[in-house]
Amino acid sequence: MTGLIRDSGNLDVNSHYAHLLLCHHFHGTCIAAERGSDFIGFVSAYRPPEDPGVLFVWQIAVASSARGAGVAGGMLDQLVRRASGGRVHFVEATITATNTASIRLFTSFSRRLGVAITHRRLFPAELFHGVEQHESEDLYRMGPLPSTFSERNGVS
Ligand SMILES: CC(C)(COP(=O)(O)OP(=O)(O)OC[C@H]1O[C@@H](n2cnc3c(N)ncnc32)[C@H](O)[C@@H]1OP(=O)(O)O)[C@@H](O)C(=O)NCCC(=O)NCCS
C-alpha cells in the first residue's frame, strides 16, 4: 500500500505503520484490489466518530498499469455497499483543484448513484506548513445516498 501510494505521484505518503493501523482499526472501510497476484488498488476510508453518517474517503489509488478500467469506481461502489445498510448517508473526500482524474472519479460515482455532488474549500494551502507546493484541499460531498443503494448495486 505504501508503495502504491508513493508511486501514485500525487498523494501524501504515510508510513507503513499508519497503513497497518488503518487496516486494523478500519478494515470494514478499506479495500484492496488485486489482479492475479498483483496488488493494483487501494482505498482507505472511515466514518468520523462525531459524524458517523458520513463515509470519508481518505486515499484512493490505482496502479498506473491498471488505470482507466473502472478499478477505482468499482472499489468506491463496493465500499459504499459494505458500509451502507442505512448507516451512511453521505460520502466525502478531499481533492485538489488540479486532480482531474479524481474529480472525474467522484463525479462519475455520484452520477451512477443519482445523487448530488457539491464542493467547498476545506484546507487552504497555507495550512500545509512546510510541505512543498501542497495545493488547497476541497471537500467534495455526495449524497444523500439512496436507502436502497445496496439492493440496486450488485457490485462485487
Ligand atoms: C484517480 C484514480 C484513483 C482513478 O483510478 P481509475 O481506476 O483509473 O478510475 P476509473 O477507471 O474507475 O474511472 C472513473 C472515472 O474517472 C474518469 N477518469 C479516470 N482517470 C481519468 C483521467 N486521467 N482523466 C480524466 N478522467 C479520468 C474515467 O473516465 C471514469 O469516468 P466515467 O465513469 O465518466 O467514464 C487514479 O487515476 C489514481 O490512482 N490517481 C493517483 C492517485 C490520486 O490522485 N487519487 C485520488 C486522490 S483524492
Short mmCIF file of N, CA and C and ligand atoms in Angstrom, two decimals:
data_model
loop_
_atom_site.label_atom_id
_atom_site.label_comp_id
_atom_site.label_asym_id
_atom_site.label_seq_id
_atom_site.Cartn_x
_atom_site.Cartn_y
_atom_site.Cartn_z
N MET A 1 0.83 -1.21 0.00
CA MET A 1 0.00 0.00 0.00
C MET A 1 0.85 1.25 0.00
N THR A 2 1.87 1.22 0.85
CA THR A 2 2.75 2.40 0.93
C THR A 2 3.39 2.65 -0.43
N GLY A 3 3.82 1.57 -1.09
CA GLY A 3 4.46 1.71 -2.40
C GLY A 3 3.49 2.23 -3.45
N LEU A 4 2.25 1.71 -3.42
CA LEU A 4 1.24 2.15 -4.38
C LEU A 4 0.94 3.64 -4.22
N ILE A 5 0.80 4.05 -2.97
CA ILE A 5 0.51 5.47 -2.69
C ILE A 5 1.70 6.33 -3.13
N ARG A 6 2.91 5.86 -2.82
CA ARG A 6 4.09 6.64 -3.20
C ARG A 6 4.19 6.75 -4.72
N ASP A 7 3.94 5.63 -5.43
CA ASP A 7 4.08 5.63 -6.88
C ASP A 7 2.96 6.38 -7.58
N SER A 8 1.85 6.64 -6.86
CA SER A 8 0.72 7.34 -7.50
C SER A 8 1.11 8.74 -7.92
N GLY A 9 2.12 9.29 -7.27
CA GLY A 9 2.65 10.58 -7.70
C GLY A 9 2.05 11.79 -7.05
N ASN A 10 0.78 11.74 -6.65
CA ASN A 10 0.22 12.96 -6.08
C ASN A 10 -0.55 12.78 -4.77
N LEU A 11 -0.26 11.69 -4.06
CA LEU A 11 -0.89 11.52 -2.75
C LEU A 11 0.15 11.68 -1.66
N ASP A 12 -0.28 12.16 -0.48
CA ASP A 12 0.62 12.24 0.66
C ASP A 12 1.02 10.83 1.06
N VAL A 13 2.30 10.61 1.27
CA VAL A 13 2.79 9.27 1.64
C VAL A 13 2.76 9.12 3.15
N ASN A 14 2.08 8.08 3.60
CA ASN A 14 2.05 7.79 5.03
C ASN A 14 3.01 6.63 5.33
N SER A 15 3.23 6.41 6.62
CA SER A 15 4.16 5.34 7.00
C SER A 15 3.50 3.97 6.87
N HIS A 16 4.31 2.93 6.82
CA HIS A 16 3.78 1.56 6.85
C HIS A 16 2.88 1.39 8.08
N TYR A 17 3.36 1.96 9.21
CA TYR A 17 2.61 1.79 10.45
C TYR A 17 1.22 2.42 10.35
N ALA A 18 1.15 3.60 9.70
CA ALA A 18 -0.15 4.26 9.53
C ALA A 18 -1.09 3.36 8.73
N HIS A 19 -0.56 2.70 7.69
CA HIS A 19 -1.40 1.82 6.89
C HIS A 19 -1.83 0.59 7.66
N LEU A 20 -0.91 0.07 8.49
CA LEU A 20 -1.29 -1.09 9.32
C LEU A 20 -2.42 -0.71 10.28
N LEU A 21 -2.31 0.48 10.87
CA LEU A 21 -3.36 0.93 11.78
C LEU A 21 -4.69 1.09 11.04
N LEU A 22 -4.63 1.70 9.85
CA LEU A 22 -5.85 1.88 9.05
C LEU A 22 -6.55 0.56 8.82
N CYS A 23 -5.76 -0.44 8.36
CA CYS A 23 -6.35 -1.73 8.02
C CYS A 23 -6.78 -2.52 9.25
N HIS A 24 -6.15 -2.22 10.37
CA HIS A 24 -6.52 -2.93 11.61
C HIS A 24 -7.81 -2.33 12.21
N HIS A 25 -7.84 -1.01 12.34
CA HIS A 25 -8.97 -0.37 13.00
C HIS A 25 -10.14 -0.10 12.06
N PHE A 26 -9.86 0.05 10.76
CA PHE A 26 -10.92 0.42 9.82
C PHE A 26 -11.02 -0.60 8.67
N HIS A 27 -10.84 -1.88 9.00
CA HIS A 27 -10.84 -2.89 7.92
C HIS A 27 -12.17 -2.97 7.19
N GLY A 28 -13.26 -2.55 7.85
CA GLY A 28 -14.58 -2.60 7.18
C GLY A 28 -14.74 -1.50 6.14
N THR A 29 -13.85 -0.51 6.18
CA THR A 29 -13.99 0.61 5.25
C THR A 29 -12.69 0.85 4.45
N CYS A 30 -11.89 -0.20 4.33
CA CYS A 30 -10.71 -0.12 3.46
C CYS A 30 -10.78 -1.32 2.49
N ILE A 31 -10.38 -1.10 1.27
CA ILE A 31 -10.44 -2.17 0.27
C ILE A 31 -9.14 -2.20 -0.53
N ALA A 32 -8.66 -3.41 -0.78
CA ALA A 32 -7.51 -3.60 -1.66
C ALA A 32 -8.01 -4.34 -2.90
N ALA A 33 -7.47 -3.97 -4.06
CA ALA A 33 -7.84 -4.65 -5.32
C ALA A 33 -6.63 -5.41 -5.84
N GLU A 34 -6.86 -6.65 -6.26
CA GLU A 34 -5.77 -7.47 -6.80
C GLU A 34 -6.13 -7.96 -8.19
N ARG A 35 -5.11 -8.11 -9.02
CA ARG A 35 -5.28 -8.75 -10.33
C ARG A 35 -4.24 -9.86 -10.38
N GLY A 36 -4.72 -11.10 -10.30
CA GLY A 36 -3.79 -12.20 -10.13
C GLY A 36 -3.08 -12.02 -8.80
N SER A 37 -1.76 -12.04 -8.84
CA SER A 37 -1.01 -11.84 -7.60
C SER A 37 -0.55 -10.38 -7.46
N ASP A 38 -1.00 -9.51 -8.38
CA ASP A 38 -0.58 -8.10 -8.31
C ASP A 38 -1.55 -7.28 -7.49
N PHE A 39 -0.98 -6.43 -6.70
CA PHE A 39 -1.76 -5.50 -5.87
C PHE A 39 -1.95 -4.23 -6.70
N ILE A 40 -3.19 -3.96 -7.15
CA ILE A 40 -3.37 -2.88 -8.14
C ILE A 40 -4.18 -1.69 -7.63
N GLY A 41 -4.77 -1.79 -6.44
CA GLY A 41 -5.56 -0.66 -5.99
C GLY A 41 -5.81 -0.67 -4.50
N PHE A 42 -6.05 0.48 -3.97
CA PHE A 42 -6.29 0.59 -2.53
C PHE A 42 -7.15 1.81 -2.27
N VAL A 43 -8.15 1.64 -1.40
CA VAL A 43 -8.91 2.80 -0.93
C VAL A 43 -9.03 2.71 0.59
N SER A 44 -8.75 3.81 1.26
CA SER A 44 -8.92 3.86 2.71
C SER A 44 -10.02 4.87 3.03
N ALA A 45 -10.85 4.49 3.98
CA ALA A 45 -11.97 5.36 4.36
C ALA A 45 -12.35 5.08 5.80
N TYR A 46 -13.09 5.99 6.39
CA TYR A 46 -13.59 5.77 7.75
C TYR A 46 -14.82 6.63 7.97
N ARG A 47 -15.58 6.28 9.04
CA ARG A 47 -16.75 7.08 9.42
C ARG A 47 -16.31 7.95 10.59
N PRO A 48 -16.29 9.28 10.42
CA PRO A 48 -15.84 10.14 11.52
C PRO A 48 -16.70 9.91 12.77
N PRO A 49 -16.07 9.71 13.94
CA PRO A 49 -16.82 9.37 15.16
C PRO A 49 -17.92 10.39 15.49
N GLU A 50 -17.69 11.65 15.17
CA GLU A 50 -18.70 12.66 15.51
C GLU A 50 -19.71 12.86 14.39
N ASP A 51 -19.53 12.17 13.28
CA ASP A 51 -20.47 12.29 12.17
C ASP A 51 -20.54 10.95 11.43
N PRO A 52 -21.04 9.90 12.13
CA PRO A 52 -20.97 8.55 11.58
C PRO A 52 -21.84 8.31 10.35
N GLY A 53 -22.69 9.28 10.01
CA GLY A 53 -23.49 9.14 8.79
C GLY A 53 -22.70 9.47 7.54
N VAL A 54 -21.43 9.88 7.76
CA VAL A 54 -20.55 10.21 6.63
C VAL A 54 -19.52 9.11 6.46
N LEU A 55 -19.25 8.73 5.22
CA LEU A 55 -18.12 7.86 4.92
C LEU A 55 -17.07 8.75 4.26
N PHE A 56 -15.97 8.98 4.97
CA PHE A 56 -14.92 9.86 4.44
C PHE A 56 -13.86 9.01 3.74
N VAL A 57 -13.71 9.23 2.44
CA VAL A 57 -12.70 8.50 1.67
C VAL A 57 -11.39 9.27 1.78
N TRP A 58 -10.42 8.63 2.42
CA TRP A 58 -9.16 9.34 2.69
C TRP A 58 -8.24 9.29 1.47
N GLN A 59 -7.86 8.06 1.06
CA GLN A 59 -6.99 7.96 -0.11
C GLN A 59 -7.47 6.86 -1.03
N ILE A 60 -7.38 7.10 -2.32
CA ILE A 60 -7.69 6.06 -3.30
C ILE A 60 -6.63 6.12 -4.39
N ALA A 61 -6.09 4.96 -4.71
CA ALA A 61 -5.03 4.92 -5.72
C ALA A 61 -5.14 3.62 -6.51
N VAL A 62 -4.84 3.72 -7.80
CA VAL A 62 -4.80 2.55 -8.68
C VAL A 62 -3.44 2.57 -9.38
N ALA A 63 -2.82 1.42 -9.51
CA ALA A 63 -1.52 1.32 -10.20
C ALA A 63 -1.67 1.86 -11.62
N SER A 64 -0.66 2.56 -12.10
CA SER A 64 -0.77 3.22 -13.41
C SER A 64 -1.11 2.21 -14.52
N SER A 65 -0.63 0.97 -14.39
CA SER A 65 -0.89 -0.05 -15.42
C SER A 65 -2.35 -0.51 -15.43
N ALA A 66 -3.11 -0.18 -14.39
CA ALA A 66 -4.49 -0.67 -14.29
C ALA A 66 -5.52 0.46 -14.37
N ARG A 67 -5.07 1.65 -14.65
CA ARG A 67 -5.99 2.80 -14.66
C ARG A 67 -6.90 2.81 -15.88
N GLY A 68 -8.03 3.50 -15.74
CA GLY A 68 -8.94 3.69 -16.86
C GLY A 68 -9.79 2.47 -17.16
N ALA A 69 -9.83 1.51 -16.23
CA ALA A 69 -10.59 0.28 -16.47
C ALA A 69 -11.68 0.09 -15.42
N GLY A 70 -11.98 1.14 -14.67
CA GLY A 70 -13.07 1.06 -13.71
C GLY A 70 -12.70 0.50 -12.35
N VAL A 71 -11.40 0.32 -12.08
CA VAL A 71 -10.99 -0.27 -10.79
C VAL A 71 -11.37 0.67 -9.63
N ALA A 72 -11.04 1.94 -9.76
CA ALA A 72 -11.34 2.88 -8.66
C ALA A 72 -12.85 3.01 -8.46
N GLY A 73 -13.58 3.15 -9.55
CA GLY A 73 -15.04 3.25 -9.44
C GLY A 73 -15.62 2.01 -8.77
N GLY A 74 -15.11 0.84 -9.14
CA GLY A 74 -15.59 -0.40 -8.55
C GLY A 74 -15.30 -0.48 -7.06
N MET A 75 -14.12 -0.01 -6.66
CA MET A 75 -13.78 -0.02 -5.22
C MET A 75 -14.72 0.91 -4.45
N LEU A 76 -15.02 2.09 -5.04
CA LEU A 76 -15.93 3.03 -4.34
C LEU A 76 -17.32 2.42 -4.18
N ASP A 77 -17.82 1.79 -5.26
CA ASP A 77 -19.15 1.17 -5.19
C ASP A 77 -19.19 0.10 -4.11
N GLN A 78 -18.15 -0.72 -4.10
CA GLN A 78 -18.09 -1.81 -3.13
C GLN A 78 -17.98 -1.27 -1.69
N LEU A 79 -17.20 -0.23 -1.55
CA LEU A 79 -17.01 0.39 -0.23
C LEU A 79 -18.33 0.88 0.34
N VAL A 80 -19.09 1.58 -0.48
CA VAL A 80 -20.35 2.15 -0.01
C VAL A 80 -21.38 1.05 0.23
N ARG A 81 -21.34 0.03 -0.62
CA ARG A 81 -22.28 -1.08 -0.44
C ARG A 81 -22.03 -1.77 0.91
N ARG A 82 -20.75 -1.97 1.23
CA ARG A 82 -20.40 -2.61 2.52
C ARG A 82 -20.77 -1.73 3.71
N ALA A 83 -20.53 -0.42 3.57
CA ALA A 83 -20.68 0.46 4.73
C ALA A 83 -22.09 0.99 4.89
N SER A 84 -22.98 0.72 3.93
CA SER A 84 -24.29 1.38 3.97
C SER A 84 -25.25 0.69 4.95
N GLY A 85 -26.23 -0.02 4.45
CA GLY A 85 -27.20 -0.63 5.37
C GLY A 85 -27.93 0.43 6.17
N GLY A 86 -28.14 1.60 5.56
CA GLY A 86 -28.87 2.67 6.23
C GLY A 86 -28.04 3.52 7.16
N ARG A 87 -26.73 3.18 7.31
CA ARG A 87 -25.91 3.92 8.28
C ARG A 87 -25.16 5.09 7.66
N VAL A 88 -24.90 4.99 6.38
CA VAL A 88 -24.11 6.04 5.72
C VAL A 88 -25.01 6.82 4.76
N HIS A 89 -25.02 8.13 4.93
CA HIS A 89 -25.91 8.97 4.11
C HIS A 89 -25.15 9.85 3.13
N PHE A 90 -23.89 10.13 3.45
CA PHE A 90 -23.08 10.96 2.57
C PHE A 90 -21.68 10.35 2.42
N VAL A 91 -21.09 10.53 1.25
CA VAL A 91 -19.69 10.17 1.03
C VAL A 91 -18.94 11.47 0.83
N GLU A 92 -17.78 11.59 1.49
CA GLU A 92 -16.97 12.80 1.35
C GLU A 92 -15.53 12.42 0.99
N ALA A 93 -14.86 13.35 0.34
CA ALA A 93 -13.43 13.17 0.01
C ALA A 93 -12.86 14.55 -0.22
N THR A 94 -11.56 14.71 0.03
CA THR A 94 -10.95 15.99 -0.34
C THR A 94 -10.11 15.78 -1.60
N ILE A 95 -10.17 16.76 -2.48
CA ILE A 95 -9.49 16.68 -3.78
C ILE A 95 -8.89 18.06 -4.08
N THR A 96 -7.72 18.05 -4.70
CA THR A 96 -7.13 19.32 -5.13
C THR A 96 -7.70 19.70 -6.50
N ALA A 97 -7.71 20.99 -6.77
CA ALA A 97 -8.39 21.50 -7.97
C ALA A 97 -7.78 20.99 -9.27
N THR A 98 -6.50 20.59 -9.24
CA THR A 98 -5.85 20.13 -10.48
C THR A 98 -5.95 18.62 -10.69
N ASN A 99 -6.56 17.90 -9.76
CA ASN A 99 -6.63 16.43 -9.88
C ASN A 99 -7.87 16.02 -10.68
N THR A 100 -7.76 16.21 -11.98
CA THR A 100 -8.90 15.95 -12.88
C THR A 100 -9.41 14.52 -12.76
N ALA A 101 -8.49 13.55 -12.71
CA ALA A 101 -8.90 12.14 -12.67
C ALA A 101 -9.75 11.88 -11.43
N SER A 102 -9.36 12.44 -10.30
CA SER A 102 -10.10 12.21 -9.07
C SER A 102 -11.45 12.92 -9.10
N ILE A 103 -11.48 14.14 -9.62
CA ILE A 103 -12.75 14.86 -9.72
C ILE A 103 -13.71 14.08 -10.62
N ARG A 104 -13.16 13.57 -11.73
CA ARG A 104 -14.00 12.78 -12.65
C ARG A 104 -14.48 11.48 -11.98
N LEU A 105 -13.60 10.86 -11.20
CA LEU A 105 -13.96 9.61 -10.50
C LEU A 105 -15.17 9.83 -9.59
N PHE A 106 -15.12 10.89 -8.76
CA PHE A 106 -16.21 11.10 -7.81
C PHE A 106 -17.46 11.68 -8.49
N THR A 107 -17.26 12.44 -9.57
CA THR A 107 -18.42 12.94 -10.32
C THR A 107 -19.16 11.78 -10.97
N SER A 108 -18.38 10.85 -11.51
CA SER A 108 -18.96 9.67 -12.15
C SER A 108 -19.68 8.80 -11.11
N PHE A 109 -19.05 8.67 -9.95
CA PHE A 109 -19.64 7.89 -8.84
C PHE A 109 -21.01 8.47 -8.43
N SER A 110 -21.08 9.81 -8.27
CA SER A 110 -22.34 10.42 -7.84
C SER A 110 -23.39 10.31 -8.95
N ARG A 111 -22.94 10.39 -10.19
CA ARG A 111 -23.88 10.24 -11.31
C ARG A 111 -24.47 8.82 -11.32
N ARG A 112 -23.61 7.83 -11.06
CA ARG A 112 -24.06 6.43 -11.04
C ARG A 112 -25.11 6.22 -9.95
N LEU A 113 -24.92 6.89 -8.83
CA LEU A 113 -25.87 6.75 -7.72
C LEU A 113 -27.08 7.68 -7.88
N GLY A 114 -26.96 8.65 -8.77
CA GLY A 114 -28.06 9.61 -8.96
C GLY A 114 -28.17 10.56 -7.79
N VAL A 115 -27.02 10.96 -7.19
CA VAL A 115 -27.05 11.87 -6.04
C VAL A 115 -26.27 13.14 -6.36
N ALA A 116 -26.55 14.19 -5.57
CA ALA A 116 -25.89 15.47 -5.79
C ALA A 116 -24.43 15.42 -5.35
N ILE A 117 -23.61 16.27 -5.97
CA ILE A 117 -22.21 16.42 -5.56
C ILE A 117 -21.93 17.91 -5.42
N THR A 118 -21.40 18.30 -4.27
CA THR A 118 -21.07 19.70 -4.03
C THR A 118 -19.63 19.76 -3.54
N HIS A 119 -19.03 20.95 -3.62
CA HIS A 119 -17.69 21.07 -3.02
C HIS A 119 -17.46 22.47 -2.49
N ARG A 120 -16.56 22.53 -1.51
CA ARG A 120 -16.17 23.80 -0.87
C ARG A 120 -14.74 23.66 -0.38
N ARG A 121 -14.06 24.77 -0.21
CA ARG A 121 -12.69 24.74 0.30
C ARG A 121 -12.69 24.21 1.74
N LEU A 122 -11.84 23.23 2.04
CA LEU A 122 -11.73 22.73 3.42
C LEU A 122 -10.40 23.13 4.03
N PHE A 123 -9.29 22.71 3.38
CA PHE A 123 -7.96 23.02 3.91
C PHE A 123 -7.21 23.90 2.91
N PRO A 124 -7.13 25.22 3.16
CA PRO A 124 -6.37 26.08 2.25
C PRO A 124 -4.89 25.74 2.29
N ALA A 125 -4.20 26.03 1.19
CA ALA A 125 -2.80 25.62 1.03
C ALA A 125 -1.92 26.07 2.19
N GLU A 126 -2.23 27.24 2.77
CA GLU A 126 -1.34 27.76 3.83
C GLU A 126 -1.36 26.89 5.09
N LEU A 127 -2.35 26.01 5.23
CA LEU A 127 -2.36 25.12 6.40
C LEU A 127 -1.30 24.03 6.30
N PHE A 128 -0.80 23.78 5.08
CA PHE A 128 0.21 22.72 4.91
C PHE A 128 1.60 23.31 5.09
N HIS A 129 1.85 23.82 6.30
CA HIS A 129 3.13 24.44 6.61
C HIS A 129 4.28 23.51 6.29
N GLY A 130 5.25 23.99 5.59
CA GLY A 130 6.47 23.22 5.40
C GLY A 130 6.35 22.12 4.37
N VAL A 131 5.16 21.92 3.79
CA VAL A 131 5.01 20.90 2.76
C VAL A 131 5.15 21.61 1.41
N GLU A 132 6.14 21.18 0.66
CA GLU A 132 6.45 21.89 -0.58
C GLU A 132 5.28 21.83 -1.58
N GLN A 133 4.83 22.99 -2.00
CA GLN A 133 3.82 23.13 -3.05
C GLN A 133 2.58 22.27 -2.84
N HIS A 134 2.06 22.23 -1.63
CA HIS A 134 0.82 21.48 -1.39
C HIS A 134 -0.36 22.37 -1.75
N GLU A 135 -1.22 21.87 -2.63
CA GLU A 135 -2.38 22.65 -3.04
C GLU A 135 -3.46 22.63 -1.96
N SER A 136 -4.41 23.56 -2.07
CA SER A 136 -5.58 23.54 -1.18
C SER A 136 -6.38 22.26 -1.43
N GLU A 137 -7.02 21.78 -0.38
CA GLU A 137 -7.86 20.58 -0.50
C GLU A 137 -9.33 21.00 -0.40
N ASP A 138 -10.11 20.65 -1.42
CA ASP A 138 -11.54 20.96 -1.43
C ASP A 138 -12.33 19.73 -0.96
N LEU A 139 -13.35 19.98 -0.14
CA LEU A 139 -14.18 18.88 0.36
C LEU A 139 -15.33 18.63 -0.61
N TYR A 140 -15.36 17.44 -1.19
CA TYR A 140 -16.47 17.02 -2.06
C TYR A 140 -17.42 16.19 -1.22
N ARG A 141 -18.71 16.49 -1.37
CA ARG A 141 -19.73 15.80 -0.58
C ARG A 141 -20.80 15.25 -1.54
N MET A 142 -21.05 13.96 -1.44
CA MET A 142 -22.00 13.30 -2.33
C MET A 142 -23.13 12.66 -1.53
N GLY A 143 -24.36 12.92 -1.94
CA GLY A 143 -25.49 12.34 -1.24
C GLY A 143 -26.68 13.27 -1.28
N PRO A 144 -27.72 12.96 -0.47
CA PRO A 144 -27.83 11.76 0.35
C PRO A 144 -27.97 10.49 -0.48
N LEU A 145 -27.35 9.41 0.04
CA LEU A 145 -27.38 8.14 -0.67
C LEU A 145 -28.78 7.55 -0.63
N PRO A 146 -29.19 6.90 -1.72
CA PRO A 146 -30.49 6.23 -1.70
C PRO A 146 -30.48 5.10 -0.69
N SER A 147 -31.58 4.93 0.04
CA SER A 147 -31.60 3.90 1.08
C SER A 147 -31.52 2.51 0.45
N THR A 148 -31.88 2.41 -0.83
CA THR A 148 -31.89 1.10 -1.49
C THR A 148 -30.58 0.83 -2.21
N PHE A 149 -29.53 1.62 -1.89
CA PHE A 149 -28.28 1.50 -2.64
C PHE A 149 -27.80 0.06 -2.75
N SER A 150 -27.75 -0.63 -1.61
CA SER A 150 -27.15 -1.95 -1.63
C SER A 150 -27.97 -2.93 -2.47
N GLU A 151 -29.29 -2.71 -2.57
CA GLU A 151 -30.09 -3.62 -3.39
C GLU A 151 -29.94 -3.30 -4.87
N ARG A 152 -29.78 -1.99 -5.19
CA ARG A 152 -29.72 -1.60 -6.59
C ARG A 152 -28.37 -1.87 -7.22
N ASN A 153 -27.33 -1.96 -6.39
CA ASN A 153 -25.98 -2.08 -6.95
C ASN A 153 -25.35 -3.40 -6.55
N GLY A 154 -25.44 -4.35 -7.43
CA GLY A 154 -24.89 -5.66 -7.12
C GLY A 154 -23.40 -5.74 -7.42
N VAL A 155 -22.65 -4.78 -6.90
CA VAL A 155 -21.19 -4.75 -7.18
C VAL A 155 -20.52 -5.80 -6.33
N SER A 156 -19.56 -6.48 -6.92
CA SER A 156 -18.83 -7.44 -6.08
C SER A 156 -17.35 -7.35 -6.39
C1 LIG B 1 -7.85 8.80 -9.54
C2 LIG B 1 -7.60 7.32 -9.80
C3 LIG B 1 -7.75 6.55 -8.47
C4 LIG B 1 -8.67 6.79 -10.81
O1 LIG B 1 -8.50 5.38 -10.94
P1 LIG B 1 -9.09 4.57 -12.21
O2 LIG B 1 -9.22 3.14 -11.82
O3 LIG B 1 -8.28 4.88 -13.42
O4 LIG B 1 -10.55 5.24 -12.39
P2 LIG B 1 -11.80 4.59 -13.15
O5 LIG B 1 -11.29 3.79 -14.32
O6 LIG B 1 -12.68 3.89 -12.18
O7 LIG B 1 -12.53 5.89 -13.75
C5 LIG B 1 -13.55 6.59 -13.03
C6 LIG B 1 -13.99 7.78 -13.87
O8 LIG B 1 -12.92 8.78 -13.92
C7 LIG B 1 -12.55 9.05 -15.26
N1 LIG B 1 -11.08 9.18 -15.28
C8 LIG B 1 -10.16 8.34 -14.74
N2 LIG B 1 -8.93 8.79 -14.97
C9 LIG B 1 -9.07 9.95 -15.67
C10 LIG B 1 -8.14 10.90 -16.18
N3 LIG B 1 -6.81 10.74 -16.04
N4 LIG B 1 -8.63 11.99 -16.81
C11 LIG B 1 -9.96 12.18 -16.96
N5 LIG B 1 -10.89 11.30 -16.48
C12 LIG B 1 -10.45 10.20 -15.86
C13 LIG B 1 -13.00 7.84 -16.04
O9 LIG B 1 -13.23 8.17 -17.40
C14 LIG B 1 -14.29 7.47 -15.32
O10 LIG B 1 -15.32 8.35 -15.72
P3 LIG B 1 -16.65 7.79 -16.45
O11 LIG B 1 -17.24 6.79 -15.49
O12 LIG B 1 -17.48 9.01 -16.65
O13 LIG B 1 -16.18 7.16 -17.71
C15 LIG B 1 -6.19 7.06 -10.42
O14 LIG B 1 -6.02 7.93 -11.53
C16 LIG B 1 -5.05 7.31 -9.43
O15 LIG B 1 -4.63 6.40 -8.71
N6 LIG B 1 -4.51 8.54 -9.39
C17 LIG B 1 -3.40 8.89 -8.49
C18 LIG B 1 -3.86 8.97 -7.04
C19 LIG B 1 -4.96 10.01 -6.84
O16 LIG B 1 -4.88 11.13 -7.33
N7 LIG B 1 -6.00 9.61 -6.05
C20 LIG B 1 -7.14 10.47 -5.73
C21 LIG B 1 -6.82 11.40 -4.61
S1 LIG B 1 -8.28 12.21 -3.97
#
